[in-house]
CSV table of N, CA and C in Angstrom, one decimal:
chain,number,residue,atom,x,y,z
J,20,UNK,N,-0.7,9.3,12.5
J,20,UNK,CA,0.8,9.2,12.9
J,20,UNK,C,1.5,10.4,12.2
J,21,UNK,N,2.2,10.9,13.2
J,21,UNK,CA,3.1,12.0,12.5
J,21,UNK,C,4.6,11.5,12.2
J,22,UNK,N,5.3,12.5,11.5
J,22,UNK,CA,6.8,12.1,11.1
J,22,UNK,C,7.5,11.9,12.5
J,23,UNK,N,7.2,12.7,13.4
J,23,UNK,CA,7.9,12.5,14.7
J,23,UNK,C,7.7,11.1,15.3
J,24,UNK,N,6.5,10.6,15.2
J,24,UNK,CA,6.1,9.3,15.8
J,24,UNK,C,7.0,8.4,15.0
J,25,UNK,N,6.9,8.4,13.7
J,25,UNK,CA,7.7,7.6,12.8
J,25,UNK,C,9.2,7.5,13.2
J,26,UNK,N,9.8,8.7,13.5
J,26,UNK,CA,11.2,8.7,13.9
J,26,UNK,C,11.6,7.9,15.0
J,27,UNK,N,10.5,7.7,15.9
J,27,UNK,CA,10.7,6.9,17.2
J,27,UNK,C,10.4,5.5,17.0
J,28,UNK,N,10.0,5.0,15.8
J,28,UNK,CA,9.8,3.5,15.7
J,28,UNK,C,11.0,2.7,15.7
J,29,UNK,N,11.0,1.7,16.5
J,29,UNK,CA,12.1,0.8,16.4
J,29,UNK,C,11.8,-0.7,16.1
J,30,UNK,N,10.4,-1.1,16.0
J,30,UNK,CA,10.2,-2.3,15.6
J,30,UNK,C,8.7,-2.4,15.0
J,31,UNK,N,8.5,-3.4,14.1
J,31,UNK,CA,7.2,-3.6,13.6
J,31,UNK,C,7.0,-5.1,13.7
J,32,UNK,N,5.8,-5.5,14.4
J,32,UNK,CA,5.5,-7.0,14.7
J,32,UNK,C,4.3,-7.2,13.8
J,33,UNK,N,4.2,-8.4,13.2
J,33,UNK,CA,3.1,-8.9,12.4
J,33,UNK,C,2.7,-10.2,13.0
J,34,UNK,N,1.4,-10.4,13.5
J,34,UNK,CA,1.1,-11.7,13.8
J,34,UNK,C,-0.1,-12.1,13.2
J,35,UNK,N,-0.1,-13.4,12.6
J,35,UNK,CA,-1.4,-13.8,12.1
J,35,UNK,C,-2.3,-14.2,13.3
J,36,UNK,N,-3.7,-13.5,13.0
J,36,UNK,CA,-4.6,-13.5,13.9
J,36,UNK,C,-5.7,-14.6,13.6
J,37,UNK,N,-5.8,-14.9,12.3
J,37,UNK,CA,-6.8,-15.9,11.7
J,37,UNK,C,-6.6,-16.3,10.5
J,38,UNK,N,-6.9,-17.4,10.2
J,38,UNK,CA,-6.8,-18.0,8.8
J,38,UNK,C,-8.2,-18.8,8.4
J,39,UNK,N,-8.6,-18.5,7.2
J,39,UNK,CA,-9.8,-19.0,6.6
J,39,UNK,C,-9.6,-19.6,5.3
J,40,UNK,N,-9.3,-20.8,5.1
J,40,UNK,CA,-8.9,-21.1,3.8
J,40,UNK,C,-7.6,-20.3,3.3
J,41,UNK,N,-7.7,-19.8,2.2
J,41,UNK,CA,-6.6,-18.9,1.8
J,41,UNK,C,-6.5,-17.4,2.2
J,42,UNK,N,-7.7,-17.0,2.9
J,42,UNK,CA,-7.7,-15.7,3.6
J,42,UNK,C,-7.0,-15.7,4.9
J,43,UNK,N,-6.2,-14.7,5.1
J,43,UNK,CA,-5.4,-14.6,6.3
J,43,UNK,C,-5.5,-13.2,6.9
J,44,UNK,N,-5.9,-13.3,8.2
J,44,UNK,CA,-6.0,-11.8,9.0
J,44,UNK,C,-4.8,-11.6,9.8
J,45,UNK,N,-4.0,-10.5,9.7
J,45,UNK,CA,-3.0,-10.2,10.5
J,45,UNK,C,-3.0,-9.0,11.3
J,46,UNK,N,-2.5,-8.9,12.4
J,46,UNK,CA,-2.4,-7.7,13.2
J,46,UNK,C,-1.0,-7.3,13.2
J,47,UNK,N,-1.0,-5.9,13.0
J,47,UNK,CA,0.3,-5.2,12.7
J,47,UNK,C,0.5,-4.1,13.8
J,48,UNK,N,1.8,-4.2,14.5
J,48,UNK,CA,2.0,-3.3,15.5
J,48,UNK,C,3.3,-2.4,15.3
J,49,UNK,N,3.3,-1.1,15.3
J,49,UNK,CA,4.5,-0.4,15.2
J,49,UNK,C,4.8,0.0,16.7
J,50,UNK,N,6.0,-0.2,17.0
J,50,UNK,CA,6.5,0.1,18.4
J,50,UNK,C,7.6,0.9,18.6
J,51,UNK,N,7.8,1.5,19.7
J,51,UNK,CA,9.1,2.1,20.1
J,51,UNK,C,9.7,1.8,21.2
J,52,UNK,N,11.0,1.6,21.3
J,52,UNK,CA,11.6,1.0,22.5
J,52,UNK,C,11.2,1.7,23.8
J,53,UNK,N,11.0,0.9,24.6
J,53,UNK,CA,10.5,1.5,26.2
J,53,UNK,C,9.3,1.9,26.2
J,54,UNK,N,8.3,1.7,25.3
J,54,UNK,CA,7.0,2.1,25.2
J,54,UNK,C,5.9,1.1,25.3
J,55,UNK,N,5.0,1.1,26.3
J,55,UNK,CA,4.1,-0.1,26.2
J,55,UNK,C,3.0,0.1,25.2
J,56,UNK,N,2.6,1.2,24.9
J,56,UNK,CA,1.7,1.3,23.9
J,56,UNK,C,2.2,1.4,22.5
J,57,UNK,N,1.5,0.8,21.5
J,57,UNK,CA,2.1,0.9,20.2
J,57,UNK,C,2.0,2.3,19.5
J,58,UNK,N,2.7,2.7,18.7
J,58,UNK,CA,2.6,4.0,18.1
J,58,UNK,C,1.5,3.9,16.9
J,59,UNK,N,1.3,2.7,16.3
J,59,UNK,CA,0.2,2.5,15.5
J,59,UNK,C,-0.1,1.1,15.4
J,60,UNK,N,-1.3,0.6,15.1
J,60,UNK,CA,-1.9,-0.6,15.1
J,60,UNK,C,-2.9,-0.7,14.0
J,61,UNK,N,-2.9,-1.9,13.4
J,61,UNK,CA,-3.9,-2.1,12.3
J,61,UNK,C,-4.0,-3.7,12.2
J,62,UNK,N,-5.2,-4.1,11.7
J,62,UNK,CA,-5.5,-5.4,11.2
J,62,UNK,C,-5.7,-5.3,9.8
J,63,UNK,N,-5.0,-6.4,9.1
J,63,UNK,CA,-5.4,-6.4,7.6
J,63,UNK,C,-5.6,-7.9,7.3
J,64,UNK,N,-6.4,-8.0,6.2
J,64,UNK,CA,-6.7,-9.2,5.6
J,64,UNK,C,-6.1,-9.4,4.3
J,65,UNK,N,-5.5,-10.6,4.1
J,65,UNK,CA,-4.9,-10.9,2.7
J,65,UNK,C,-5.2,-12.2,2.2
J,66,UNK,N,-5.7,-12.1,0.9
J,66,UNK,CA,-6.0,-13.6,0.3
J,66,UNK,C,-4.7,-14.2,-0.4
J,67,UNK,N,-4.3,-15.1,0.3
J,67,UNK,CA,-3.0,-15.7,-0.1
J,67,UNK,C,-2.0,-15.6,1.0
J,68,UNK,N,-0.8,-16.5,0.8
J,68,UNK,CA,0.2,-16.4,1.6
J,68,UNK,C,0.7,-14.9,2.0
J,69,UNK,N,1.1,-14.7,3.1
J,69,UNK,CA,1.6,-13.3,3.6
J,69,UNK,C,3.1,-13.6,3.8
J,70,UNK,N,4.0,-12.7,3.0
J,70,UNK,CA,5.3,-12.7,3.1
J,70,UNK,C,5.9,-11.3,3.6
J,71,UNK,N,7.1,-11.2,3.6
J,71,UNK,CA,7.8,-10.0,4.1
J,71,UNK,C,7.3,-8.7,3.2
J,72,UNK,N,7.2,-8.9,1.9
J,72,UNK,CA,6.7,-8.0,0.9
J,72,UNK,C,5.2,-7.5,1.3
J,73,UNK,N,4.4,-8.4,1.5
J,73,UNK,CA,3.1,-8.0,1.9
J,73,UNK,C,2.9,-7.2,3.1
J,74,UNK,N,3.7,-7.6,4.0
J,74,UNK,CA,3.7,-6.9,5.4
J,74,UNK,C,4.2,-5.4,5.1
J,75,UNK,N,5.3,-5.3,4.3
J,75,UNK,CA,5.8,-4.0,4.0
J,75,UNK,C,4.9,-3.1,3.4
J,76,UNK,N,4.3,-3.7,2.3
J,76,UNK,CA,3.3,-2.9,1.6
J,76,UNK,C,2.1,-2.5,2.5
J,77,UNK,N,1.7,-3.3,3.5
J,77,UNK,CA,0.6,-3.1,4.4
J,77,UNK,C,1.1,-1.9,5.3
J,78,UNK,N,2.3,-2.0,5.9
J,78,UNK,CA,2.9,-1.1,6.7
J,78,UNK,C,2.8,0.4,6.0
J,79,UNK,N,3.2,0.5,4.8
J,79,UNK,CA,3.1,1.6,4.1
J,79,UNK,C,1.7,2.3,3.9
J,80,UNK,N,0.6,1.3,3.8
J,80,UNK,CA,-0.7,1.6,4.0
J,80,UNK,C,-1.1,2.3,5.2
J,81,UNK,N,-0.7,1.7,6.5
J,81,UNK,CA,-0.9,2.1,7.7
J,81,UNK,C,-0.5,3.3,8.0
J,82,UNK,N,0.9,3.5,7.8
J,82,UNK,CA,1.7,4.7,8.1
J,82,UNK,C,1.7,5.9,7.0
J,83,UNK,N,1.3,5.6,5.8
J,83,UNK,CA,1.5,6.6,4.8
J,83,UNK,C,2.8,6.3,4.1
J,84,UNK,N,3.2,7.3,3.3
J,84,UNK,CA,4.7,7.2,2.7
J,84,UNK,C,5.6,7.4,3.8
J,85,UNK,N,6.3,6.5,4.4
J,85,UNK,CA,7.1,6.7,5.6
J,85,UNK,C,8.6,6.4,5.0
J,86,UNK,N,9.4,7.0,5.9
J,86,UNK,CA,11.0,6.7,5.6
J,86,UNK,C,11.4,5.8,6.8
J,87,UNK,N,11.1,4.6,6.8
J,87,UNK,CA,11.6,3.5,7.7
J,87,UNK,C,12.6,2.7,6.9
J,88,UNK,N,13.8,2.4,7.6
J,88,UNK,CA,14.7,1.4,7.0
J,88,UNK,C,14.6,0.2,7.9
J,89,UNK,N,14.4,-0.9,7.1
J,89,UNK,CA,14.4,-2.2,7.7
J,89,UNK,C,15.9,-2.7,7.8
J,90,UNK,N,16.1,-3.2,9.1
J,90,UNK,CA,17.5,-3.9,9.3
J,90,UNK,C,17.3,-5.4,9.0
J,91,UNK,N,17.9,-5.7,7.8
J,91,UNK,CA,17.7,-7.2,7.4
J,91,UNK,C,18.4,-8.2,8.4
J,92,UNK,N,19.4,-7.8,9.0
J,92,UNK,CA,20.2,-8.7,9.9
J,92,UNK,C,19.3,-8.8,11.2
J,93,UNK,N,18.2,-8.1,11.5
J,93,UNK,CA,17.5,-8.3,12.7
J,93,UNK,C,16.0,-8.4,12.3
J,94,UNK,N,15.8,-9.3,11.4
J,94,UNK,CA,14.5,-9.7,11.0
J,94,UNK,C,14.1,-11.0,11.3
J,95,UNK,N,13.1,-11.2,11.9
J,95,UNK,CA,12.7,-12.6,12.3
J,95,UNK,C,11.4,-12.9,11.5
J,96,UNK,N,11.4,-14.0,10.8
J,96,UNK,CA,10.3,-14.5,10.0
J,96,UNK,C,10.0,-15.9,10.4
J,97,UNK,N,8.7,-16.1,10.7
J,97,UNK,CA,8.4,-17.6,11.0
J,97,UNK,C,6.9,-17.8,10.5
J,98,UNK,N,6.5,-19.1,10.7
J,98,UNK,CA,5.1,-19.3,10.3
J,98,UNK,C,4.2,-18.4,11.0
J,99,UNK,N,3.4,-17.5,10.5
J,99,UNK,CA,2.4,-16.7,11.1
J,99,UNK,C,2.9,-15.6,12.1
J,100,UNK,N,4.3,-15.3,11.9
J,100,UNK,CA,4.7,-14.2,12.7
J,100,UNK,C,6.0,-13.6,12.3
J,101,UNK,N,6.2,-12.2,12.4
J,101,UNK,CA,7.3,-11.6,11.7
J,101,UNK,C,7.7,-10.4,12.7
J,102,UNK,N,9.0,-10.1,12.9
J,102,UNK,CA,9.4,-9.0,13.8
J,102,UNK,C,10.4,-8.2,12.6
J,103,UNK,N,10.3,-7.0,12.6
J,103,UNK,CA,11.2,-6.2,11.8
J,103,UNK,C,11.8,-5.3,12.7
J,104,UNK,N,13.1,-5.0,12.7
J,104,UNK,CA,13.5,-3.9,13.4
J,104,UNK,C,13.9,-2.8,12.4
J,105,UNK,N,13.3,-1.7,12.9
J,105,UNK,CA,13.4,-0.5,11.9
J,105,UNK,C,14.0,0.7,12.5
J,106,UNK,N,14.4,1.7,11.7
J,106,UNK,CA,14.8,3.2,12.1
J,106,UNK,C,14.4,4.0,11.2
J,107,UNK,N,14.2,5.3,11.5
J,107,UNK,CA,13.9,6.3,10.6
J,107,UNK,C,15.1,6.5,9.5
J,108,UNK,N,14.7,6.7,8.3
J,108,UNK,CA,15.7,7.1,7.4
J,108,UNK,C,15.9,8.5,7.4
J,109,UNK,N,17.2,8.9,7.9
J,109,UNK,CA,17.6,10.3,8.0
J,109,UNK,C,18.2,11.0,6.9
J,110,UNK,N,18.2,10.1,5.7
J,110,UNK,CA,18.8,10.7,4.4
J,110,UNK,C,17.8,11.3,3.7
J,111,UNK,N,16.5,11.2,3.9
J,111,UNK,CA,15.3,11.7,3.1
J,111,UNK,C,15.0,13.1,3.7
């Protein structure tokens, strides 16, 4: 994923795909408004409960060190599902 791709990102969706005891498997999709195909996709496994911090750390693993700002007012978190509205950090 290039820096230009990251600058087009508008949302990150994380959905729990499976749970086996404490182990959870999640699908992570980075999308751009108006595009059918995701800019980036990954599946990650985590031992223990997945929260916003875990998802954000995994996003950094998938995209590398990126400059995305999370809009805290447009974040949806529920059991097994999370949506983050994002935009490129133009200050860096």
